[in-house]
Coordinates of C-alpha atoms and ligand atoms in Angstrom, one line a residue:
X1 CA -56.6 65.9 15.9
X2 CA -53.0 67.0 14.5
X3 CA -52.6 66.7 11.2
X4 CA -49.4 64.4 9.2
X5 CA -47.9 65.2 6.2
X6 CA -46.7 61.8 4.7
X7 CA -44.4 62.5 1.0
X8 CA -43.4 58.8 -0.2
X9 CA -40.4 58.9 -2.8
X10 CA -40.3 57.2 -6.3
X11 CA -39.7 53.5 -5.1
X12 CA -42.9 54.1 -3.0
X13 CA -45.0 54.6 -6.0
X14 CA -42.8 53.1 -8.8
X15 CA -45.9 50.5 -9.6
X16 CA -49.0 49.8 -8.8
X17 CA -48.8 47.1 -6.3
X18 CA -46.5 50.0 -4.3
X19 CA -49.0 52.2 -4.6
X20 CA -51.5 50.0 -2.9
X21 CA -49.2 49.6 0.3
X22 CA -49.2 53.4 0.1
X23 CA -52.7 53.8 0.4
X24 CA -52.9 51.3 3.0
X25 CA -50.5 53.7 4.4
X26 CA -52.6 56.7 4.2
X27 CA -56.3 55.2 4.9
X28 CA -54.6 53.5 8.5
X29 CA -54.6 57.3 10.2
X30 CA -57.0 59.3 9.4
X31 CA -54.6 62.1 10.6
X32 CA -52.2 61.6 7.2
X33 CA -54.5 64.5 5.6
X34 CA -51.8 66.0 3.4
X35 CA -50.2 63.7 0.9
X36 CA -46.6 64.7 -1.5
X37 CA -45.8 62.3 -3.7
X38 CA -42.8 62.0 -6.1
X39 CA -42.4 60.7 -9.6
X40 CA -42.3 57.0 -10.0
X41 CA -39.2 55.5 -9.6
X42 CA -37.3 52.1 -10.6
X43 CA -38.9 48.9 -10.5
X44 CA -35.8 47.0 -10.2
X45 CA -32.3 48.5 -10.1
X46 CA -32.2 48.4 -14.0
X47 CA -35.4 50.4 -14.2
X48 CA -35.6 53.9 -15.5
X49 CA -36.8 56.7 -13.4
X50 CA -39.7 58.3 -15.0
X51 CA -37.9 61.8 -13.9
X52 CA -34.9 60.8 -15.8
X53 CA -37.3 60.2 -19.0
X54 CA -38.5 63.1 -19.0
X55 CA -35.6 65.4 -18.9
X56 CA -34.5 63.0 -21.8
X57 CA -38.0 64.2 -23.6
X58 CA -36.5 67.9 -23.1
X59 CA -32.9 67.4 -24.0
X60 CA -35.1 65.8 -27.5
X61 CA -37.2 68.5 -27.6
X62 CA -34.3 71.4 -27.4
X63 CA -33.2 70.0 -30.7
X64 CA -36.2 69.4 -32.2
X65 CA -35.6 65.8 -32.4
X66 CA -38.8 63.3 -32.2
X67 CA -39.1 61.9 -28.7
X68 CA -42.0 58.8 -29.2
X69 CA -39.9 56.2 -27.8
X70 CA -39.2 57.7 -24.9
X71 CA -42.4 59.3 -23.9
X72 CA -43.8 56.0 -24.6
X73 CA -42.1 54.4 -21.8
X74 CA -43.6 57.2 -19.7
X75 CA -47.1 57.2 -21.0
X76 CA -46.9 53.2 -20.8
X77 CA -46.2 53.9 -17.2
X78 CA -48.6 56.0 -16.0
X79 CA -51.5 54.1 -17.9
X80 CA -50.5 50.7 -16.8
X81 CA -50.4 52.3 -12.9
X82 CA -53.6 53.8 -13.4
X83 CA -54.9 50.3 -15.0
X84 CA -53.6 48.1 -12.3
X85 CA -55.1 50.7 -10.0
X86 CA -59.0 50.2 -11.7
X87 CA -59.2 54.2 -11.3
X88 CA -61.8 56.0 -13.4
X89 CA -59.9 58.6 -14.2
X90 CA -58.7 58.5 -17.9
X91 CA -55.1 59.1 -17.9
X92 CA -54.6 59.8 -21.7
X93 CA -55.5 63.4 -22.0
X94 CA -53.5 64.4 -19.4
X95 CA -50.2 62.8 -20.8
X96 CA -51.1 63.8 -24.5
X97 CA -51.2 67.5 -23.1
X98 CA -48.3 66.8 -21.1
X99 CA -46.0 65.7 -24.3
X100 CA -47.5 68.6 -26.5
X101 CA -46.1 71.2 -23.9
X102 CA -42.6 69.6 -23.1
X103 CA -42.3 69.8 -27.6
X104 CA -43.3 73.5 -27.2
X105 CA -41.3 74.2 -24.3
X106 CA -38.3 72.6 -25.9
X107 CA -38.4 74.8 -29.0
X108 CA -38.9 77.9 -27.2
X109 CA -35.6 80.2 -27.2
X110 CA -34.4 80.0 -23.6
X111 CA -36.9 77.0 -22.7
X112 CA -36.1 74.8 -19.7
X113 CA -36.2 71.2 -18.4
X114 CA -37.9 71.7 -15.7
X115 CA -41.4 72.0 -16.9
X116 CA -40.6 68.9 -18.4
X117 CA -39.4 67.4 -15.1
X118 CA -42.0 68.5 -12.5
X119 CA -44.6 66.1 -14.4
X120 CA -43.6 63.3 -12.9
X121 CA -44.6 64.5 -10.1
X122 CA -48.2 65.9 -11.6
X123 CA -49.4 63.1 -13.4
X124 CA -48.5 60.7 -10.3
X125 CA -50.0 62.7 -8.3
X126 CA -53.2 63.0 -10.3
X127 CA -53.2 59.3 -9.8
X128 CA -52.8 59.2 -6.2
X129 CA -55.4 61.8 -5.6
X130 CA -58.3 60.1 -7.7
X131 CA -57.3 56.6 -5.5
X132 CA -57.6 58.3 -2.6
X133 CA -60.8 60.6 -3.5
X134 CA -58.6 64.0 -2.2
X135 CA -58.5 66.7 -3.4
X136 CA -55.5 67.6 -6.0
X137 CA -54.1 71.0 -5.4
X138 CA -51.3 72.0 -8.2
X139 CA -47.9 72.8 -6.7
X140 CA -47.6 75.7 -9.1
X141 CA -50.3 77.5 -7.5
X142 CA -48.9 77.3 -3.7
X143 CA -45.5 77.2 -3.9
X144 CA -43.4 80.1 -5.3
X145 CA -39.9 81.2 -6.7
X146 CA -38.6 85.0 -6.4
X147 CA -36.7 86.8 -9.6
X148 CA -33.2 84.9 -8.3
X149 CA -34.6 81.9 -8.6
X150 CA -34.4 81.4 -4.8
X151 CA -37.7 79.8 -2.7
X152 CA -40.3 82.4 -1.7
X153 CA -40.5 80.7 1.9
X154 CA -42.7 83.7 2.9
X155 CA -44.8 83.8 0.0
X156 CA -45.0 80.2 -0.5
X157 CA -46.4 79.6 3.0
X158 CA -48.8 82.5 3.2
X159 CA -50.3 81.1 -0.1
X160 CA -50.1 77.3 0.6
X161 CA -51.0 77.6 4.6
X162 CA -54.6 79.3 3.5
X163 CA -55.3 77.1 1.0
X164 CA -54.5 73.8 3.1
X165 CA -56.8 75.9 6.0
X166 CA -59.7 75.0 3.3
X167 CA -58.8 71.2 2.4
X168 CA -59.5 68.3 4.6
X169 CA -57.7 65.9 2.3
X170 CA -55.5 67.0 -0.5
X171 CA -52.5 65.8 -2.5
X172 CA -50.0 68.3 -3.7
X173 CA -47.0 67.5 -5.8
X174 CA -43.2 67.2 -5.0
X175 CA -40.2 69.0 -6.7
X176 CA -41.7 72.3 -7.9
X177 CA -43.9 75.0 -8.0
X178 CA -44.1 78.7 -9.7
X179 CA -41.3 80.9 -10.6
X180 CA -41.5 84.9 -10.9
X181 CA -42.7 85.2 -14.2
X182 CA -45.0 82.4 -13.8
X183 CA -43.2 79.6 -15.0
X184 CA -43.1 75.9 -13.6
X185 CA -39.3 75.7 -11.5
X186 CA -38.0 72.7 -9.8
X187 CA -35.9 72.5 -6.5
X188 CA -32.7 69.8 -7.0
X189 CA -33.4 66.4 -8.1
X190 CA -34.7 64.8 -4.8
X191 CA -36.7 68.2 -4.3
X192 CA -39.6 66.3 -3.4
X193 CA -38.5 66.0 0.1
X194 CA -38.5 69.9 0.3
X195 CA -41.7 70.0 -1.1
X196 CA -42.7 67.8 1.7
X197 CA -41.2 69.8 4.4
X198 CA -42.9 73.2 2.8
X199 CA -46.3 71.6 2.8
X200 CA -45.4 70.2 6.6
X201 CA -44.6 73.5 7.9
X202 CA -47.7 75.1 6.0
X203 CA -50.1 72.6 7.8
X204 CA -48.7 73.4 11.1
X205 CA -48.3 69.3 11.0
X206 CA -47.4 67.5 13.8
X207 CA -45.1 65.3 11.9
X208 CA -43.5 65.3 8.3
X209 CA -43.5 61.6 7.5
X210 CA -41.2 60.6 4.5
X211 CA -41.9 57.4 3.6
X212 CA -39.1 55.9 1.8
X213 CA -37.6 52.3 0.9
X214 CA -35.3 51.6 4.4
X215 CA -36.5 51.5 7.8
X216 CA -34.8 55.0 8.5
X217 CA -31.1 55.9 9.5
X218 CA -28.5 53.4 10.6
X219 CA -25.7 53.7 13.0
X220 CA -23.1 53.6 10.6
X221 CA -22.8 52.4 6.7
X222 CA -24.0 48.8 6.2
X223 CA -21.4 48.1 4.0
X224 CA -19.0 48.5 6.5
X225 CA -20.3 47.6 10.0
X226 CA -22.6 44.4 9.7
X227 CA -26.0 44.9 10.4
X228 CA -26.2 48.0 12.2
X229 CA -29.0 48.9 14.8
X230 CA -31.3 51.7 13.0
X231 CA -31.2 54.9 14.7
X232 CA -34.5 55.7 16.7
X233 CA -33.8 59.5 17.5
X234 CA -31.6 61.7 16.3
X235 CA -31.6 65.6 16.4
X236 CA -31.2 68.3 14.2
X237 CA -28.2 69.1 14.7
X238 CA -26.4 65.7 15.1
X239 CA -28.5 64.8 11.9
X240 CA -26.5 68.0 10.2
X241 CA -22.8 66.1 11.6
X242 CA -23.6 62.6 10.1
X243 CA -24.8 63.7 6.7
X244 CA -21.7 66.3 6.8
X245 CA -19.3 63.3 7.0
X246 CA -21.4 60.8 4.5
X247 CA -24.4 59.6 6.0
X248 CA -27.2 59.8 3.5
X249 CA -31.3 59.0 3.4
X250 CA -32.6 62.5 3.9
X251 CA -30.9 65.8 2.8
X252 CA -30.5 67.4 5.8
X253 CA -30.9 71.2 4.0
X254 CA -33.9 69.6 2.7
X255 CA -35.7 69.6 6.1
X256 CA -35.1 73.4 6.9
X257 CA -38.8 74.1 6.4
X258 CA -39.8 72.0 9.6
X259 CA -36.5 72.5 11.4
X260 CA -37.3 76.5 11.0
X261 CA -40.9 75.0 12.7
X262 CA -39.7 72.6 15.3
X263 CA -41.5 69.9 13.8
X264 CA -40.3 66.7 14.0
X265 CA -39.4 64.1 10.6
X266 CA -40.1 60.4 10.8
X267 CA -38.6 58.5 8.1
X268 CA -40.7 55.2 7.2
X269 CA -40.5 52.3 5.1
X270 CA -43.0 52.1 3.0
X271 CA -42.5 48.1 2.6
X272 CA -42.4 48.0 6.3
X273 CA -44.9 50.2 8.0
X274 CA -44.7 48.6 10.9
X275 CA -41.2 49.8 11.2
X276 CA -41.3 53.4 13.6
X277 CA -38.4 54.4 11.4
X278 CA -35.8 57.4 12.8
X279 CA -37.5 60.3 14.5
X280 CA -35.3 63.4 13.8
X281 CA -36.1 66.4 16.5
X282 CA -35.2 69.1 17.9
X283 CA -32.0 69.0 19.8
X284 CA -33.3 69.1 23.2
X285 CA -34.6 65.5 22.6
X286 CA -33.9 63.3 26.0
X287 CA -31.1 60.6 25.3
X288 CA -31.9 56.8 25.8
X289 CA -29.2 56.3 28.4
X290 CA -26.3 58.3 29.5
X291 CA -23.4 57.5 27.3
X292 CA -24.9 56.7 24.5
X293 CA -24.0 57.4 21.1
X294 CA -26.2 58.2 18.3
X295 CA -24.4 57.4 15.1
X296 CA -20.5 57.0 12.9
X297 CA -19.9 58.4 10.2
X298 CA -16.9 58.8 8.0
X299 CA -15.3 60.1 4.9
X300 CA -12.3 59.6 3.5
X301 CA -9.6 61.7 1.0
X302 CA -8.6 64.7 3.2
X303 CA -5.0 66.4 4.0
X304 CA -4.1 67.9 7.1
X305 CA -1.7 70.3 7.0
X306 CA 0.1 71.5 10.6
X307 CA 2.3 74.6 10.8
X308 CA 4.5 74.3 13.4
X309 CA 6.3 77.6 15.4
X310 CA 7.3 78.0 19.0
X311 CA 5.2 80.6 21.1
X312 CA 2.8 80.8 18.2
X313 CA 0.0 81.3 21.0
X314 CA 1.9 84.8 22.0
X315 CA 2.0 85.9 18.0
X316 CA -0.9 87.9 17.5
X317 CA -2.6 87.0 14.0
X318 CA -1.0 84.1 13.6
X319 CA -4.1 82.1 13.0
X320 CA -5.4 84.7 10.7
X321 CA -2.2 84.5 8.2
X322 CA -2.5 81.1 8.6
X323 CA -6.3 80.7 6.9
X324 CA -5.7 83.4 4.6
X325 CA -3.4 81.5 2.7
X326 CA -6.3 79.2 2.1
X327 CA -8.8 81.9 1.2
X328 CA -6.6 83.4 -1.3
X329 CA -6.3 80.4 -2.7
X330 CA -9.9 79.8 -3.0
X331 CA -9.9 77.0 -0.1
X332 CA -12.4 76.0 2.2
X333 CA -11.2 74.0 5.4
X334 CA -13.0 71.3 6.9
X335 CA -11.5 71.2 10.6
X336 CA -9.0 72.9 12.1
X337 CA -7.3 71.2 15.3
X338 CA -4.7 73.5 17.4
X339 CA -2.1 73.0 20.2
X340 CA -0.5 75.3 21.8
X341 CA 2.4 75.6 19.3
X342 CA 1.1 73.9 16.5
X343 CA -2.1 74.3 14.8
X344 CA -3.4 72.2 11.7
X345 CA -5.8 72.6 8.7
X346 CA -7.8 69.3 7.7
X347 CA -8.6 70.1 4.4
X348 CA -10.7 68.0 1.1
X349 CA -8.1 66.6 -1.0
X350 CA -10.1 68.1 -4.1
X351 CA -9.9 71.7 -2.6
X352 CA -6.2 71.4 -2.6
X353 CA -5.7 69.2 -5.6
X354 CA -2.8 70.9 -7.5
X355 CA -2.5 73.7 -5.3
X356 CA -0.8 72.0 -2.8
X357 CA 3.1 73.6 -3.4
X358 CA 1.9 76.9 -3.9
X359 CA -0.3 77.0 -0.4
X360 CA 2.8 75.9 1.4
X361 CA 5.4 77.7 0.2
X362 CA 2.7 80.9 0.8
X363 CA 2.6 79.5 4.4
X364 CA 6.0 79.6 5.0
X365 CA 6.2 83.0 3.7
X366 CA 3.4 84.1 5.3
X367 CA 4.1 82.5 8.8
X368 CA 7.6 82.0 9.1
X369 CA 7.0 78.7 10.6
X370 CA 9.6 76.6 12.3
X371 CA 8.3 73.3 10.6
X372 CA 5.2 72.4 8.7
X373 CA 3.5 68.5 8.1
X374 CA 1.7 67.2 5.6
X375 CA -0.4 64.0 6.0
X376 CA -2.1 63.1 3.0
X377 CA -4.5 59.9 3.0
X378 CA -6.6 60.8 6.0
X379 CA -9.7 59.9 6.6
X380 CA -11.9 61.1 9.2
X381 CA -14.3 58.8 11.7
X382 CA -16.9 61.1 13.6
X383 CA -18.7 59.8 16.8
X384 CA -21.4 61.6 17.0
X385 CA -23.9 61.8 19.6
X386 CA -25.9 64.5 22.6
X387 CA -25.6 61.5 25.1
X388 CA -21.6 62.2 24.8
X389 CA -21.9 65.4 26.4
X390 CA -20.5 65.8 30.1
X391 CA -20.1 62.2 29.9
X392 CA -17.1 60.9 31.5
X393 CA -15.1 57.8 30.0
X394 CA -16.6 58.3 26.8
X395 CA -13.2 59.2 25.2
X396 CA -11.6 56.7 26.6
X397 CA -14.2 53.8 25.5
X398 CA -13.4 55.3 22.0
X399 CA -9.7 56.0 22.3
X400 CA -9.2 52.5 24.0
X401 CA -11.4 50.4 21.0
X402 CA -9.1 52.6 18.5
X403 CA -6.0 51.5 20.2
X404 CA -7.4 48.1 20.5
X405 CA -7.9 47.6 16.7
X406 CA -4.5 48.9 16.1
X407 CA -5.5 52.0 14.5
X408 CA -3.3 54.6 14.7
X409 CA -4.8 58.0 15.4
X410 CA -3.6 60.9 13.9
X411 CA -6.1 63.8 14.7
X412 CA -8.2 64.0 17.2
X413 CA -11.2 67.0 17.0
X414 CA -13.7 67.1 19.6
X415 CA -16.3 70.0 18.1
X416 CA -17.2 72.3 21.4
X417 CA -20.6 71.2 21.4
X418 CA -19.4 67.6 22.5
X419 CA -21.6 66.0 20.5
X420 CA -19.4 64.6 18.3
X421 CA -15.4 63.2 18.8
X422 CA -13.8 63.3 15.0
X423 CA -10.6 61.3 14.7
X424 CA -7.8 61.5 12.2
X425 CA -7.2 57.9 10.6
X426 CA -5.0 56.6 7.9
X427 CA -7.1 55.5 5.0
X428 CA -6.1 52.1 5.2
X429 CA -7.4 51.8 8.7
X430 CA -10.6 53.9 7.8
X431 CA -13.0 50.9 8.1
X432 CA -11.0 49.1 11.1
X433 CA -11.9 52.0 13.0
X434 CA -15.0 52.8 11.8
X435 CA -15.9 49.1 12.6
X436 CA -13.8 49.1 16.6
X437 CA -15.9 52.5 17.3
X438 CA -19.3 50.8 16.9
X439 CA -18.4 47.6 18.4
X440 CA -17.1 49.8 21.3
X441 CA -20.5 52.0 21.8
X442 CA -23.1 49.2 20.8
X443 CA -22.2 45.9 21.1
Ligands
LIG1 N1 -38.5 63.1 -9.1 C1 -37.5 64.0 -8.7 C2 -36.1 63.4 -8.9 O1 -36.0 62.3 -9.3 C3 -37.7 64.6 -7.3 C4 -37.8 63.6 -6.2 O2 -38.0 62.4 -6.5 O3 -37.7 64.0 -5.1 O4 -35.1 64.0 -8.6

């Protein structure tokens, strides 16, 4: 039987009533043998994330300020979970050790949050573990840091892979493990899906569940297209195009673990199980049905700047002056459209913020051009989608929906892997289009 990895964020475990839902989760396939969870979450949106508490408890600590209140809120918690939950195991010693180490670690020179921090994730975890009768193993133990404070991938899954090889059923914390000298590190808030991932990857799993509070991705942003169709399959690298240009759920450098693996990430709902959520896959993944997209996604405050010189494609280096005006400068570009005598720089409007006079007057020195444009306001609508690919008419659907809307379109990108078709729009007509695109491709 293959074995799932199923991590379930903070909303998934923020009480106990969730928690029940995600042990019905767990006990419905037997092949959910590896468990993450994270630290619980908010109850309601004015909630407090137990995470969030904690670093509080530090930031208390550093200064050697009494923090009672605050770790009541978090031992209050955790013992009305474990109440709700009728577990035996008697949560108090745990948290009273717990708040005697964040006050050390606090008034130790050079002492950081993240012990603090990571037990959110520990004393949750404990919880889950003694409801479901596995096995707790300690992330600190399996999962490892080198001297630059960088993940030991090797390390980490030598370590964790032979010690899963000898658990049928275990739980293993999200958002940290061990750093070179031993001490507790975290990943980035939200590390828990990493965590998940790692432990995927180590269990040569056949799935990384990550069980969360929507029914997976959407096809663009609900609060600009109505009700938009979930997204059943995307891949990697289409996954990589939408989060790039705002779509959010899943970090997509937080799934590198299992994209280095080829295993596939199914994002669930934990108040909808019955939900199959988005499958995110390789990129080979067959398409539903010729011409078919996958996803929009948008993002809005960028400049494009276009330089403009006759028989530019005959001047050697042109293109290389051109970009390193914006590396001097310290500034990354986002796209970088070309004709045959023109070629434009889409760029963030924060890069360039304040810089703007000084890059273009080094252009002009730089590239002698015979005109140069600025567009400020854009914003940027990407189709994206492997069904796009040596499809013909696709363009045209999209170009004729834009037109349709009376969008004007003032870039047009289509990266060479045709899997995605990234327009140039005036902000002002950023949701129009955004909205025209996916009645064009869905509806
Ligand atoms: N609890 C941590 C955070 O709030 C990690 C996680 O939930 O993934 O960032």
């Amino acid at each position: 039987m293959g074995v799932k990895v199923a991590k379930f964020g903070g909303t998934s475990l923020a009480d106990a009533a969730q928690v029940r839902k995600v042990e019905a989760i767990i006990r419905a396939d037997p092949a959910r043998r590896f468990v993450v969870p994270s630290a619980p979450g908010k109850r309601t949106s004015d909630d407090r994330k137990i995470t969030d508490l904690l670093y509080l408890c530090h930031a208390s600590a550093a200064q050697q300020v009494p923090f009672d209140e605050t770790w009541k809120l978090i031992s209050d918690r955790y013992l009305q979970i474990a109440a709700d939950l009728k577990i035996k195991l008697d949560m108090r010693p745990h948290l009273d050790e717990v708040k005697k180490k964040i006050a050390a670690e606090g008034a130790r020179a050079g002492g950081t949050a993240d012990y603090a921090a990571s037990r959110g994730e520990y004393l949750n975890s404990l919880i889950v573990a003694e409801l479901l009768g596995y096995e707790f193993i300690d992330a600190a133990e399996v999962i490892f840091f080198d001297a630059r404070g960088l993940f030991d991938a090797e390390r980490t899954q030598q370590a964790l892979s032979a010690r899963l090889a000898k658990s049928t059923r275990a739980v293993v914390p999200g958002f940290y493990g061990t750093d070179h000298a031993g001490r507790v590190k975290t990943f980035s808030r939200g590390g828990s899906d990493i965590t998940g991932a790692i432990v995927a990857r180590a269990a040569f799993a056949e799935v990384y569940e990550n069980w969360t509070d929507v029914s997976g991705l959407l096809m663009a942003d609900p609060r600009i297209v109505k009700n938009p169709r979930p997204i059943d399959v995307v891949t990697y690298r289409e996954l990589r195009e939408l989060a790039y240009m705002g779509a959010t759920v899943l970090h997509d450098e937080a799934i590198f673990p299992v994209r280095i693996a080829g295993i596939p990430v199914n994002i669930r709902n934990t108040n909808r199980p019955d939900d199959k959520g988005t499958m995110i896959v390789a990129n080979t993944a067959p398409i539903a049905h010729t011409g078919s997209i996958t996803g929009i996604a948008g993002r809005k405050d960028f400049t494009v700047i276009t330089v403009e010189k006759a028989l530019m494609n005959q001047e050697v280096g042109f293109g290389r002056r051109m970009l390193s005006v914006l590396e001097v400068n310290g500034i990354s570009f986002e796209h970088m459209p070309s004709g045959i005598d023109t070629m434009s720089v889409v760029v963030a409007d924060k890069a360039i913020e304040g810089r703007l006079d000084k890059v273009l007057d080094e252009l002009r020195a730089e590239c002698k051009p015979d005109a140069i444009d600025v567009e400020p306001h854009m914003a940027l609508v990407a189709t994206v989608g492997r069904g796009m690919a040596s499809t013909p008419g696709m363009a045209a659907r999209l170009f004729g929906a834009l037109a349709a809307a009376q969008v004007n379109v003032r870039m047009i990108d289509q990266g060479s892997s045709e899997i995605n078709i990234i327009v140039g729009v005036g902000t002002k007509d950023f949701e129009n289009a955004m909205r025209a695109v996916y009645e064009a491709f869905v509806k």
